[in-house]
Every structure is written in C-alpha cells, then in structure tokens.
C-alpha positions as a printed NumPy array, in Angstrom:
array([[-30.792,  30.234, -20.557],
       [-32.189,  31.964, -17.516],
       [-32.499,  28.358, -15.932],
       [-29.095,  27.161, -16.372],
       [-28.27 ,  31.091, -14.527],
       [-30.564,  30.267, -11.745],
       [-29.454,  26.837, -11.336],
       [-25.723,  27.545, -11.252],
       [-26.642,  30.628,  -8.48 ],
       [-28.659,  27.56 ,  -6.285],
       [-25.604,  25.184,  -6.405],
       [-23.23 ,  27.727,  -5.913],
       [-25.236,  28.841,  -2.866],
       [-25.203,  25.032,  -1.364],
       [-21.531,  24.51 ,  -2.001],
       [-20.865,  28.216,   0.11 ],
       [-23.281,  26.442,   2.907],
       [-21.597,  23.366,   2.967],
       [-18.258,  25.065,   3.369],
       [-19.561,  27.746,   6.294],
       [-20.851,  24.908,   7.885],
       [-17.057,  23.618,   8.103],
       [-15.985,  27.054,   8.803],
       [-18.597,  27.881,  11.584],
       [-17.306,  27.154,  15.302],
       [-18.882,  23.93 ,  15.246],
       [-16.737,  20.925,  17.188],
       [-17.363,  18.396,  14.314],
       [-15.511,  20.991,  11.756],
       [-12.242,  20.142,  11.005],
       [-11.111,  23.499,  10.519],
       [-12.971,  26.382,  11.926],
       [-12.7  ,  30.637,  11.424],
       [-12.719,  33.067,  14.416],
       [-12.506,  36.398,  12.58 ],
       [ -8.965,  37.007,  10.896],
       [ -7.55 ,  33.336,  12.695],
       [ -8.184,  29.974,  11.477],
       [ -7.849,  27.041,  13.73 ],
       [ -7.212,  23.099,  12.38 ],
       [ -8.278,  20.879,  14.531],
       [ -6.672,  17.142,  14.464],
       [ -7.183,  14.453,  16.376],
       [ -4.393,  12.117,  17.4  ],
       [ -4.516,   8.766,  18.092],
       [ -1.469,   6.219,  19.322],
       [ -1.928,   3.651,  16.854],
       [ -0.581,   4.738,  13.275],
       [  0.722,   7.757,  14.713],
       [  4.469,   7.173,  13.269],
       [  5.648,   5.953,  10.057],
       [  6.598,   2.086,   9.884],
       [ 10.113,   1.706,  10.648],
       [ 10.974,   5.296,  11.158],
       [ 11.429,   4.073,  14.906],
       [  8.767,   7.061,  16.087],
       [ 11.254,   9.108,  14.216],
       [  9.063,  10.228,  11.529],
       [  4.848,  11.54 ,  11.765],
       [  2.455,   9.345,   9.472],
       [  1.819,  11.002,   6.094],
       [ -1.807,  11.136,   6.291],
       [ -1.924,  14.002,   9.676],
       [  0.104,  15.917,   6.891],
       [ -2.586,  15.016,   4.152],
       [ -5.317,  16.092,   6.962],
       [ -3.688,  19.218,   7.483],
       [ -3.12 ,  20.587,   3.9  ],
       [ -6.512,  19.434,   2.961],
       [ -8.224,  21.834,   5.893],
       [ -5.312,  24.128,   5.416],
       [ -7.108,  24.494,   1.604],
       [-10.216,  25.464,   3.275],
       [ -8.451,  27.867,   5.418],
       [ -5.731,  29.497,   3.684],
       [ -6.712,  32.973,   2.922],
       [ -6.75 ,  34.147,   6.618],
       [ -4.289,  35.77 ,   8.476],
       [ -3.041,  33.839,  11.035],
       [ -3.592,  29.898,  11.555],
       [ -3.861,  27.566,  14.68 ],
       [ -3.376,  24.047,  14.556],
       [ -5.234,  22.348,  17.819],
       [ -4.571,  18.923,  18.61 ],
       [ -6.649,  16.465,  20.63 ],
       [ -4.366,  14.132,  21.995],
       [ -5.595,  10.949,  23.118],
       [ -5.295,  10.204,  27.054],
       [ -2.374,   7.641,  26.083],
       [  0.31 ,   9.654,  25.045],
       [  2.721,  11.188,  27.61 ],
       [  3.708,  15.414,  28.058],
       [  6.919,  14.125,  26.583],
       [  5.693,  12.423,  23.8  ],
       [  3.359,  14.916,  22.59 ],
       [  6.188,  17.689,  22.651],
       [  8.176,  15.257,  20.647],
       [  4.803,  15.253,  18.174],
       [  4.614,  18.922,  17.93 ],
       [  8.271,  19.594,  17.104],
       [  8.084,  16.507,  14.335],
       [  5.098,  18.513,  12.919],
       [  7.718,  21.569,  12.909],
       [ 10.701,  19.312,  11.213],
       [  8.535,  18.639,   9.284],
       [  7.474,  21.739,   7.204],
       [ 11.077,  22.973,   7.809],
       [ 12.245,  20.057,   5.813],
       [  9.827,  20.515,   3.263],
       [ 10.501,  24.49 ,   3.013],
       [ 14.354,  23.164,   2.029],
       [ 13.726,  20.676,  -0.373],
       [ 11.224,  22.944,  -1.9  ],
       [ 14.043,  26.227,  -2.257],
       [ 16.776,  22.924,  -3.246],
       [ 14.052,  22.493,  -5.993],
       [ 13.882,  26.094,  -6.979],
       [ 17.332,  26.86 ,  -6.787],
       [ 17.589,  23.797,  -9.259],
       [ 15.325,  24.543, -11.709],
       [ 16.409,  27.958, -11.885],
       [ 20.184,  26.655, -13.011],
       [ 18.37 ,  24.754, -15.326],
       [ 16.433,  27.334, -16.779],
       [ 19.391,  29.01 , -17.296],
       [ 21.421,  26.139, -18.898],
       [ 18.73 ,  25.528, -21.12 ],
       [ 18.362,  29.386, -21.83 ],
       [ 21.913,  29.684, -22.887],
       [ 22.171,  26.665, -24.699],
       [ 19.152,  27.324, -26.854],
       [ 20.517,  30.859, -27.445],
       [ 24.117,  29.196, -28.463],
       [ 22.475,  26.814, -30.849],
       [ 20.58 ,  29.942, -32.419],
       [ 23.749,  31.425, -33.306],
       [ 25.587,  28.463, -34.582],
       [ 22.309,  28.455, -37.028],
       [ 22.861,  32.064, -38.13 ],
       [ 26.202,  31.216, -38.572],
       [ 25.889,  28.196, -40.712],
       [ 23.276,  29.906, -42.462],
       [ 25.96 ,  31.967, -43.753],
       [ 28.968,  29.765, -44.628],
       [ 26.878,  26.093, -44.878],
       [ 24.261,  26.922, -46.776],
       [ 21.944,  23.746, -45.889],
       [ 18.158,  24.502, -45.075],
       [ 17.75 ,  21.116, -43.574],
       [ 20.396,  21.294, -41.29 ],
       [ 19.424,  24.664, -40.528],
       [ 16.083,  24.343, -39.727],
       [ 16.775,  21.331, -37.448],
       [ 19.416,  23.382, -35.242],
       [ 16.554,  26.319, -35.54 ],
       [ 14.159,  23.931, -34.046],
       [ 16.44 ,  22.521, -31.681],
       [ 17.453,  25.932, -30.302],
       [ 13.543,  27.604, -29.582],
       [ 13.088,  24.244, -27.894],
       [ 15.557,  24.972, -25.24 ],
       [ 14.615,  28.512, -25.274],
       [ 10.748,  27.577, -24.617],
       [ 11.722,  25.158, -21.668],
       [ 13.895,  27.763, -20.027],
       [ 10.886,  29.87 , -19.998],
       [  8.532,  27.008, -19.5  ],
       [ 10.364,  25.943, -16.364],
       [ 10.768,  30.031, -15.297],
       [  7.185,  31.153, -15.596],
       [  5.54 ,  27.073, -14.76 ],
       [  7.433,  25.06 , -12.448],
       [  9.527,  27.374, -10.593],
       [  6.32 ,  29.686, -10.143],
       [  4.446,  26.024,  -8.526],
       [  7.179,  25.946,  -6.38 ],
       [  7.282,  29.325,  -5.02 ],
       [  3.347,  29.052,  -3.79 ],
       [  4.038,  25.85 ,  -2.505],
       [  7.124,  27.378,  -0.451],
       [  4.706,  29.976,   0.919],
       [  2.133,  27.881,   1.917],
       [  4.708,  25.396,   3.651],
       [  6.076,  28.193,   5.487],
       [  2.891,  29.155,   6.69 ],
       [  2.033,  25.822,   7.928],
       [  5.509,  25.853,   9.212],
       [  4.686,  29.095,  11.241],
       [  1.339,  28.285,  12.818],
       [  0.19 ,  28.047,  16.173],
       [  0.475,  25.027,  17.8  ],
       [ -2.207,  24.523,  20.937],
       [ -2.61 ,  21.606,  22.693],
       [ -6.768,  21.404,  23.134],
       [ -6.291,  18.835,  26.613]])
C-alpha cells in the first residue's frame, strides 16, 4: 500500500518536471511562463503555411493544432503572448497578412461556437416543451383512455425529451461555453513578431 503511495508521489513528481521544463524560459520550449504571462512560441515556415486551394486565403490547420496544444499547457495564466519566428522568406506584408488570418481565425471560431450555443439552446427548449406536452397528453389519457400500454409509452417518450433538454443544457451547451472562452482568449492574445 505504502509503495503504490510512494510510487504515484515519484511519477507525479517527473510528470511536474517534465512540464516546468516546457514552462521554464528555455528557447527549445514551445510555450514558456514569465510570472502572470505566458508566451507560445511558433515557428513559421513558407512551405505548408496555407491550406491547399484556399489561394493563401486560409492558415494550415496544424499552427492552430500547435497552438491549442501549448495553449493547454498554458491556460491558467493571465495574460498570453503568441511569438512567431518567421522564416527570412516571407515579406512585412505577408506576415501582417499571417497575423490577422490567425485573428479571423479565432473570431470565426468564437461565432460558430455562440451559432452553436444559441442552437442548442432552442433545442433544449423544443425538446423541453415537447417532452412536457407529451407528459400531459399522458395524464390526460390516463384519465379518459384508460390504456397502460399506451400510457406508459407516451410516459417514456415524454422524460426522454425532458432528459435531452437537460442533457443538452447542463452537457453540450456547458462544452461549448469553455470552448467559447478559451477561443476568445486565444482570440485576444498578444501577437509579437520575435525577428
């Protein structure tokens, strides 16, 4: 018993290593912590740089993947960088254009996520009433059409709406919220470009 203690203390000791390590101000880190500020650092490239046949319209889905994955490391602190290494190829112009696609981009997902919210919300609410409506049609028929199968099926019918109105309420729409936040924090950080 007092082994398996010990044990989980050691590797939960080398996983908090690992991740200062990533967190110290080291220039390998991919994300590093100066106090209250975390700064992301990504490294841009020319090649791959835009999504195929977006016409350099639209920023590869994999700097997004890079970013969320440090931003994970990262989150819990108060205000966030994101530092960019350009490479010596791309132009003043083009990297403005970069840095304002990286805005769109959280914008756009901030919208479809509240679109989402705002959706499932209306749904919540269809399927609230509906269930409720279908609960009194049963106490109704229970009454005047006195037939326990049919009954019980509406009954069953009903707290099935009822349970996905809340499922969707307290679940999905909850998901989405903290998603929202943390894409409008990505949306609001820092931008700095490291050349």
């Amino acid at each position: 018993m007092f082994k398996k203690v010990n044990l989980k203390k050691v590797i939960e000791k080398d996983i908090n290593d690992i991740l200062s390590f990533e967190k110290n101000q080291n220039d390998d880190a991919y994300a590093t912590i100066n106090g209250d500020s975390a700064i992301i650092k990504l490294h841009l490239e020319k090649d791959n740089l835009y999504k195929p046949y977006s016409n350099n319209g639209l920023l590869n889905d994999e700097i997004f993947d890079y970013i969320y994955s440090a931003f994970k490391l990262v989150r819990k602190k108060k205000s966030l960088k994101l530092d960019i290494s350009f490479a010596d190829d791309i132009d003043e112009q083009e990297r403005i254009k970069i840095k304002n696609l990286i805005k769109k981009h959280y914008a756009l997902e901030y919208q479809i996520l509240k679109e989402k919210i705002r959706a499932k919300k209306r749904a919540s609410f269809f399927c609230l009433v509906f269930g409720v409506l279908l609960l009194s049609l049963e106490i109704l028929l229970y009454y005047f059409f006195k037939n326990q199968i049919v009954n019980e099926v509406i009954d069953i019918f009903s707290w099935v709406f009822i349970w996905e109105a809340c499922d969707i309420i307290a679940f999905t729409v909850t998901k989405y919220n903290i998603n929202r936040i943390q894409t409008l924090r990505l949306f609001e950080m820092e931008i700095i470009d490291n050349d």
